[in-house]
Amino acid sequence: MSTPFLSVRDLRVHFSTEDGTVKAVDGLSFEVEKGRTLGIVGESGSGKSVTNLAVLGLHDREHTAIDGEILLEGQDLLTATERQLERLRGNKMAMIFQDALASLSPYHTIGRQISETYRKHTGASRKEARDRAVEMLKRVGIPQPDLRVDDYPHQFSGGMRQRAMIAIALVCDPELLIADEPTTALDVTVQAQILDLLKDLQQETGTSIIFITHDLGVIADVADDVLVMYGGRCVERGTKAEVLTEPQHPYTWGLLRSMPRLGSRVDIPLSPIPGTPPSLLNPPTGCCFHPRCAFTDQVSGARCPTERPALELADGRGAACHLTDGQRTEFAADLAGSRPH
Ligand code: SF4
């Protein structure tokens, strides 16, 4: 088997606060293969974004204890210097954030923001960098790029700003792109256009993508592989087809039941997962999901509140749950029958 482009091993990201230690990520492992998209899905506070800030070395170093390994083509990013990371960000890896308006400087033209990133990492001349900015705006589908390159962010629509962010992220041809809820603030039509754009660009460039979202519908559209996060841990992993058609974890079942499908019958209501995500300051004992799980009484020996289930993977597939394989197959079949369709 080939070495994965990115390999994260037993990552722990803990913050110290006045109230105690927040275990934002607590023993997470995953890989991203070259040219593939890993979708990381979970509710707010599940540790998705913190994981990816750690990959980029953008976490708050003063208040963060970080442990484990993050290997990018074999280089451990956790032992890299700030200078090495700075070089890697842009050249090898880049990020698109949810809020383009907050991420773009209102004081500089779109073109300048693209070209400055390019110059910083390549040493290109101003003229070369401007030409590159126009080329990138064209590539991400901005009409009249040679004119719009001199616009300020407020002169762009929300969808165009997100395209401009993608242009900045891709201007140095990074091999890993981390997209953190990049379409959440956009309406459905623009969201679909941005997702199509990312897929087209990936086909062109072979970039690996980590796509962070709370929305399994987006995962269904963009991901090759899926990691479901809950309470700072991975609770289920597999290919997109495995996770969406044969989900194995009660939390994933909950996410699927709360997700509308195209053409859903309106008389079958969606069922949101009851309760709220766990406190990462005082996480529940045993299985972190047990206070919200409807299946605890199906597990013999009352193990859910006391024993943390291990994530046992076979060929990259598995779920962290005490239910037996037979129970999971049975309950997943019931779920398929009761989902809106
Ligand atoms: Fe639910 Fe228990 Fe499985 Fe956790 S281990 S998901 S509480 S059944």
Short mmCIF file of C-alpha atoms and ligand atoms in Angstrom, two decimals:
data_model
loop_
_atom_site.label_atom_id
_atom_site.label_comp_id
_atom_site.label_asym_id
_atom_site.label_seq_id
_atom_site.Cartn_x
_atom_site.Cartn_y
_atom_site.Cartn_z
CA MET A 1 0.00 0.00 0.00
CA SER A 2 1.34 3.48 -0.88
CA THR A 3 2.30 5.97 1.84
CA PRO A 4 -0.60 8.40 2.39
CA PHE A 5 0.05 12.02 1.52
CA LEU A 6 -1.06 13.11 4.99
CA SER A 7 -1.07 10.83 7.99
CA VAL A 8 -2.37 11.94 11.40
CA ARG A 9 -1.57 9.58 14.28
CA ASP A 10 -3.13 9.68 17.75
CA LEU A 11 -3.52 13.46 17.65
CA ARG A 12 -4.42 15.15 20.93
CA VAL A 13 -5.12 18.87 21.11
CA HIS A 14 -5.89 20.11 24.62
CA PHE A 15 -6.45 23.73 25.66
CA SER A 16 -5.88 25.02 29.15
CA THR A 17 -8.62 27.36 30.34
CA GLU A 18 -9.45 28.92 33.70
CA ASP A 19 -12.01 26.17 34.21
CA GLY A 20 -9.72 23.28 33.35
CA THR A 21 -8.45 21.38 30.32
CA VAL A 22 -10.58 21.25 27.18
CA LYS A 23 -9.89 18.05 25.25
CA ALA A 24 -10.80 19.40 21.82
CA VAL A 25 -9.21 16.46 19.98
CA ASP A 26 -8.52 13.29 21.92
CA GLY A 27 -6.67 10.54 20.09
CA LEU A 28 -7.55 11.02 16.42
CA SER A 29 -5.92 9.13 13.54
CA PHE A 30 -6.62 9.36 9.82
CA GLU A 31 -4.95 9.46 6.42
CA VAL A 32 -5.54 11.45 3.26
CA GLU A 33 -4.47 9.87 -0.01
CA LYS A 34 -3.17 11.86 -2.97
CA GLY A 35 -5.93 13.30 -5.13
CA ARG A 36 -8.74 12.11 -2.82
CA THR A 37 -11.19 14.04 -0.68
CA LEU A 38 -11.66 13.17 2.97
CA GLY A 39 -14.91 14.55 4.37
CA ILE A 40 -14.84 15.20 8.11
CA VAL A 41 -18.37 15.52 9.45
CA GLY A 42 -19.73 16.35 12.90
CA GLU A 43 -21.63 18.96 14.87
CA SER A 44 -20.10 22.23 16.12
CA GLY A 45 -17.51 21.58 18.80
CA SER A 46 -16.73 18.04 17.62
CA GLY A 47 -13.08 18.97 17.02
CA LYS A 48 -13.17 19.14 13.20
CA SER A 49 -11.80 22.64 12.78
CA VAL A 50 -9.29 22.36 15.65
CA THR A 51 -7.82 19.26 13.97
CA ASN A 52 -7.22 21.12 10.77
CA LEU A 53 -5.80 24.23 12.40
CA ALA A 54 -3.31 21.87 14.05
CA VAL A 55 -2.42 20.34 10.65
CA LEU A 56 -1.67 23.83 9.36
CA GLY A 57 0.19 24.81 12.53
CA LEU A 58 -2.28 27.66 13.11
CA HIS A 59 -3.34 26.67 16.63
CA ASP A 60 -2.72 28.97 19.59
CA ARG A 61 0.67 27.66 20.70
CA GLU A 62 0.65 29.45 24.05
CA HIS A 63 -2.48 27.79 25.41
CA THR A 64 -2.45 24.52 23.49
CA ALA A 65 -0.87 21.19 24.40
CA ILE A 66 -0.56 19.10 21.27
CA ASP A 67 0.63 15.53 20.99
CA GLY A 68 0.81 12.76 18.39
CA GLU A 69 2.11 12.89 14.82
CA ILE A 70 1.06 14.81 11.72
CA LEU A 71 3.11 13.50 8.80
CA LEU A 72 2.98 15.34 5.48
CA GLU A 73 4.85 13.18 2.97
CA GLY A 74 6.77 11.78 5.92
CA GLN A 75 7.69 15.16 7.49
CA ASP A 76 6.34 15.58 11.02
CA LEU A 77 4.61 18.96 11.13
CA LEU A 78 4.44 18.95 14.92
CA THR A 79 8.23 19.19 15.15
CA ALA A 80 8.58 21.65 12.24
CA THR A 81 9.72 25.21 12.96
CA GLU A 82 7.36 28.14 12.42
CA ARG A 83 9.49 29.08 9.38
CA GLN A 84 9.17 25.64 7.83
CA LEU A 85 5.41 25.70 8.43
CA GLU A 86 5.15 29.15 6.91
CA ARG A 87 6.82 27.83 3.77
CA LEU A 88 4.57 24.78 3.63
CA ARG A 89 1.42 26.89 4.05
CA GLY A 90 0.78 28.12 0.55
CA ASN A 91 3.27 25.91 -1.29
CA LYS A 92 2.13 22.52 -0.03
CA MET A 93 -1.08 23.19 1.86
CA ALA A 94 -3.72 25.90 2.01
CA MET A 95 -7.06 26.53 3.66
CA ILE A 96 -10.41 28.01 2.66
CA PHE A 97 -12.47 29.35 5.54
CA GLN A 98 -16.22 29.63 5.91
CA ASP A 99 -16.43 33.40 6.10
CA ALA A 100 -14.77 34.91 3.04
CA LEU A 101 -15.70 38.45 4.06
CA ALA A 102 -13.87 38.11 7.38
CA SER A 103 -10.89 36.35 5.79
CA LEU A 104 -10.30 38.87 3.00
CA SER A 105 -8.81 42.28 3.78
CA PRO A 106 -11.34 45.03 3.02
CA TYR A 107 -8.47 47.48 2.34
CA HIS A 108 -6.82 45.71 -0.57
CA THR A 109 -8.09 44.72 -3.99
CA ILE A 110 -8.85 41.07 -4.67
CA GLY A 111 -6.04 41.04 -7.22
CA ARG A 112 -3.51 42.34 -4.73
CA GLN A 113 -4.49 39.72 -2.17
CA ILE A 114 -3.99 36.92 -4.70
CA SER A 115 -0.77 38.34 -6.12
CA GLU A 116 0.81 39.06 -2.71
CA THR A 117 0.29 35.44 -1.69
CA TYR A 118 1.89 34.34 -4.97
CA ARG A 119 4.87 36.70 -4.63
CA LYS A 120 5.48 35.70 -1.03
CA HIS A 121 5.88 32.05 -1.94
CA THR A 122 7.44 32.27 -5.40
CA GLY A 123 9.36 35.56 -5.50
CA ALA A 124 7.57 36.46 -8.77
CA SER A 125 7.64 40.05 -10.06
CA ARG A 126 4.62 42.34 -9.58
CA LYS A 127 3.68 41.97 -13.26
CA GLU A 128 3.94 38.16 -13.16
CA ALA A 129 1.91 38.04 -9.95
CA ARG A 130 -0.82 40.27 -11.37
CA ASP A 131 -1.03 38.11 -14.51
CA ARG A 132 -1.28 35.08 -12.24
CA ALA A 133 -4.10 36.76 -10.24
CA VAL A 134 -6.09 37.36 -13.44
CA GLU A 135 -5.47 33.78 -14.53
CA MET A 136 -6.64 32.45 -11.15
CA LEU A 137 -9.81 34.60 -11.18
CA LYS A 138 -10.57 33.21 -14.63
CA ARG A 139 -9.94 29.67 -13.42
CA VAL A 140 -12.42 30.04 -10.57
CA GLY A 141 -15.06 31.43 -12.91
CA ILE A 142 -15.05 35.17 -12.21
CA PRO A 143 -16.35 36.98 -15.33
CA GLN A 144 -14.15 39.72 -16.81
CA PRO A 145 -11.22 38.76 -14.58
CA ASP A 146 -8.91 41.41 -16.07
CA LEU A 147 -11.33 44.10 -14.82
CA ARG A 148 -12.57 42.47 -11.60
CA VAL A 149 -9.00 41.93 -10.42
CA ASP A 150 -9.01 45.58 -9.28
CA ASP A 151 -12.25 45.27 -7.28
CA TYR A 152 -12.37 45.30 -3.48
CA PRO A 153 -14.06 42.44 -1.60
CA HIS A 154 -17.22 44.50 -0.93
CA GLN A 155 -17.72 44.81 -4.70
CA PHE A 156 -17.98 41.01 -5.01
CA SER A 157 -21.10 38.94 -4.21
CA GLY A 158 -20.86 36.27 -1.47
CA GLY A 159 -20.31 33.52 -4.03
CA MET A 160 -17.66 35.53 -5.88
CA ARG A 161 -15.82 36.25 -2.62
CA GLN A 162 -15.72 32.53 -1.88
CA ARG A 163 -14.35 31.95 -5.41
CA ALA A 164 -11.71 34.62 -4.73
CA MET A 165 -10.74 32.79 -1.51
CA ILE A 166 -10.36 29.60 -3.52
CA ALA A 167 -8.17 31.52 -5.99
CA ILE A 168 -5.92 32.70 -3.13
CA ALA A 169 -5.73 29.21 -1.65
CA LEU A 170 -4.84 27.60 -4.98
CA VAL A 171 -2.55 30.28 -6.42
CA CYS A 172 0.61 28.36 -5.45
CA ASP A 173 -0.78 24.97 -6.50
CA PRO A 174 -0.92 23.42 -3.00
CA GLU A 175 -1.03 19.65 -2.83
CA LEU A 176 -3.39 19.67 0.18
CA LEU A 177 -6.40 21.95 0.46
CA ILE A 178 -8.37 22.19 3.69
CA ALA A 179 -11.87 23.56 3.16
CA ASP A 180 -13.62 24.44 6.44
CA GLU A 181 -17.39 24.72 5.85
CA PRO A 182 -16.66 26.81 2.72
CA THR A 183 -20.26 26.82 1.51
CA THR A 184 -22.24 27.13 4.76
CA ALA A 185 -22.94 30.85 4.38
CA LEU A 186 -24.05 30.56 0.75
CA ASP A 187 -27.46 29.87 -0.74
CA VAL A 188 -28.10 26.42 -2.16
CA THR A 189 -27.50 27.30 -5.82
CA VAL A 190 -24.20 29.09 -5.16
CA GLN A 191 -23.20 26.28 -2.77
CA ALA A 192 -23.66 23.74 -5.59
CA GLN A 193 -21.60 25.91 -7.95
CA ILE A 194 -18.72 26.19 -5.45
CA LEU A 195 -18.74 22.44 -4.78
CA ASP A 196 -18.66 21.78 -8.55
CA LEU A 197 -15.78 24.24 -8.89
CA LEU A 198 -13.75 22.49 -6.18
CA LYS A 199 -14.37 19.10 -7.80
CA ASP A 200 -13.32 20.42 -11.25
CA LEU A 201 -10.17 22.03 -9.84
CA GLN A 202 -9.29 18.83 -8.03
CA GLN A 203 -9.62 16.85 -11.26
CA GLU A 204 -7.35 19.36 -12.99
CA THR A 205 -4.67 19.54 -10.32
CA GLY A 206 -4.86 16.26 -8.37
CA THR A 207 -4.96 18.18 -5.07
CA SER A 208 -5.89 16.23 -1.93
CA ILE A 209 -8.77 17.86 -0.05
CA ILE A 210 -9.98 17.71 3.54
CA PHE A 211 -13.56 18.96 3.52
CA ILE A 212 -14.97 19.88 6.93
CA THR A 213 -18.73 20.12 7.26
CA HIS A 214 -21.69 19.47 9.54
CA ASP A 215 -23.74 18.51 6.49
CA LEU A 216 -23.87 14.91 5.26
CA GLY A 217 -25.52 16.19 2.07
CA VAL A 218 -22.30 18.05 1.24
CA ILE A 219 -20.29 14.92 2.11
CA ALA A 220 -22.45 12.95 -0.32
CA ASP A 221 -21.52 15.44 -3.03
CA VAL A 222 -17.77 15.87 -2.55
CA ALA A 223 -16.12 13.17 -0.43
CA ASP A 224 -14.35 9.95 -1.36
CA ASP A 225 -13.72 8.91 2.24
CA VAL A 226 -15.56 9.95 5.41
CA LEU A 227 -14.59 10.44 9.03
CA VAL A 228 -17.40 11.09 11.51
CA MET A 229 -16.27 13.05 14.58
CA TYR A 230 -17.97 13.31 17.94
CA GLY A 231 -16.58 14.79 21.14
CA GLY A 232 -13.05 15.19 19.74
CA ARG A 233 -12.83 11.57 18.55
CA CYS A 234 -13.51 9.59 15.41
CA VAL A 235 -16.62 7.46 15.87
CA GLU A 236 -16.91 6.08 12.34
CA ARG A 237 -14.74 5.82 9.26
CA GLY A 238 -15.10 4.39 5.79
CA THR A 239 -15.54 5.24 2.16
CA LYS A 240 -18.43 7.53 1.31
CA ALA A 241 -20.49 4.62 -0.02
CA GLU A 242 -19.87 2.60 3.16
CA VAL A 243 -20.71 5.39 5.59
CA LEU A 244 -23.75 6.71 3.75
CA THR A 245 -25.32 3.42 2.67
CA GLU A 246 -24.25 1.11 5.52
CA PRO A 247 -23.66 3.42 8.50
CA GLN A 248 -22.56 1.57 11.64
CA HIS A 249 -22.62 4.12 14.46
CA PRO A 250 -25.74 5.44 16.25
CA TYR A 251 -24.42 9.00 15.90
CA THR A 252 -24.13 8.62 12.11
CA TRP A 253 -27.66 7.16 12.10
CA GLY A 254 -28.80 10.28 13.94
CA LEU A 255 -27.10 12.58 11.43
CA LEU A 256 -28.75 10.70 8.56
CA ARG A 257 -32.20 10.82 10.15
CA SER A 258 -31.89 14.57 10.57
CA MET A 259 -30.93 15.13 6.94
CA PRO A 260 -33.56 15.89 4.28
CA ARG A 261 -33.18 14.10 0.97
CA LEU A 262 -34.08 15.36 -2.46
CA GLY A 263 -37.73 14.47 -3.11
CA SER A 264 -38.33 13.47 0.53
CA ARG A 265 -41.92 12.70 1.45
CA VAL A 266 -43.13 15.61 3.51
CA ASP A 267 -45.32 13.43 5.76
CA ILE A 268 -42.29 11.68 7.31
CA PRO A 269 -40.74 14.18 9.73
CA LEU A 270 -37.00 14.63 10.12
CA SER A 271 -35.69 13.64 13.55
CA PRO A 272 -32.99 15.83 15.03
CA ILE A 273 -30.59 14.10 17.45
CA PRO A 274 -31.91 14.81 20.96
CA GLY A 275 -29.69 16.60 23.48
CA THR A 276 -26.61 18.69 22.88
CA PRO A 277 -22.97 17.95 21.97
CA PRO A 278 -20.83 16.95 24.96
CA SER A 279 -18.78 19.33 27.07
CA LEU A 280 -15.14 18.84 26.18
CA LEU A 281 -14.20 20.19 29.61
CA ASN A 282 -16.02 17.38 31.42
CA PRO A 283 -16.75 14.82 28.72
CA PRO A 284 -19.16 11.99 29.56
CA THR A 285 -17.55 8.81 30.85
CA GLY A 286 -17.47 5.66 28.72
CA CYS A 287 -18.88 6.27 25.25
CA CYS A 288 -19.05 10.02 24.80
CA PHE A 289 -22.34 9.67 22.89
CA HIS A 290 -24.15 7.68 25.61
CA PRO A 291 -26.25 10.56 27.07
CA ARG A 292 -27.87 11.02 23.63
CA CYS A 293 -27.88 7.44 22.38
CA ALA A 294 -31.14 5.49 22.00
CA PHE A 295 -29.35 2.12 21.90
CA THR A 296 -27.57 1.94 25.28
CA ASP A 297 -30.03 -0.64 26.63
CA GLN A 298 -29.21 -2.93 23.70
CA VAL A 299 -25.62 -3.32 24.92
CA SER A 300 -25.18 -6.08 27.46
CA GLY A 301 -23.49 -5.33 30.78
CA ALA A 302 -24.41 -1.61 30.83
CA ARG A 303 -21.02 -0.84 29.28
CA CYS A 304 -21.94 2.39 27.45
CA PRO A 305 -21.58 4.82 30.40
CA THR A 306 -18.45 3.14 31.77
CA GLU A 307 -16.34 1.71 28.96
CA ARG A 308 -14.98 3.74 26.08
CA PRO A 309 -15.49 1.75 22.85
CA ALA A 310 -12.39 1.34 20.69
CA LEU A 311 -12.40 2.21 17.01
CA GLU A 312 -11.48 -1.08 15.39
CA LEU A 313 -10.78 -0.72 11.70
CA ALA A 314 -10.62 -3.37 8.98
CA ASP A 315 -9.38 -1.95 5.65
CA GLY A 316 -10.04 1.57 6.92
CA ARG A 317 -13.64 0.75 7.84
CA GLY A 318 -15.16 0.65 11.32
CA ALA A 319 -17.09 2.33 14.12
CA ALA A 320 -16.46 2.90 17.83
CA CYS A 321 -19.53 1.30 19.41
CA HIS A 322 -20.28 -1.63 21.75
CA LEU A 323 -23.19 -2.91 19.64
CA THR A 324 -22.46 -6.22 17.90
CA ASP A 325 -22.11 -6.42 14.12
CA GLY A 326 -25.46 -8.22 13.94
CA GLN A 327 -27.24 -5.53 15.97
CA ARG A 328 -25.74 -2.78 13.83
CA THR A 329 -26.88 -4.46 10.62
CA GLU A 330 -30.40 -4.89 12.01
CA PHE A 331 -30.74 -1.33 13.37
CA ALA A 332 -29.23 0.21 10.22
CA ALA A 333 -31.82 -1.67 8.12
CA ASP A 334 -34.60 -0.29 10.36
CA LEU A 335 -33.16 3.18 9.92
CA ALA A 336 -33.12 2.86 6.12
CA GLY A 337 -36.82 1.96 6.25
CA SER A 338 -37.76 4.89 8.47
CA ARG A 339 -35.75 7.63 6.76
CA PRO A 340 -37.71 10.10 4.66
CA HIS A 341 -37.65 8.80 1.08
FE1 SF4 B 1 -24.59 4.15 21.79
FE2 SF4 B 1 -23.34 2.53 23.47
FE3 SF4 B 1 -22.73 2.46 20.87
FE4 SF4 B 1 -22.01 4.53 22.37
S1 SF4 B 1 -21.29 2.44 22.59
S2 SF4 B 1 -22.92 4.63 20.38
S3 SF4 B 1 -23.75 4.72 23.76
S4 SF4 B 1 -24.70 1.91 21.81
#
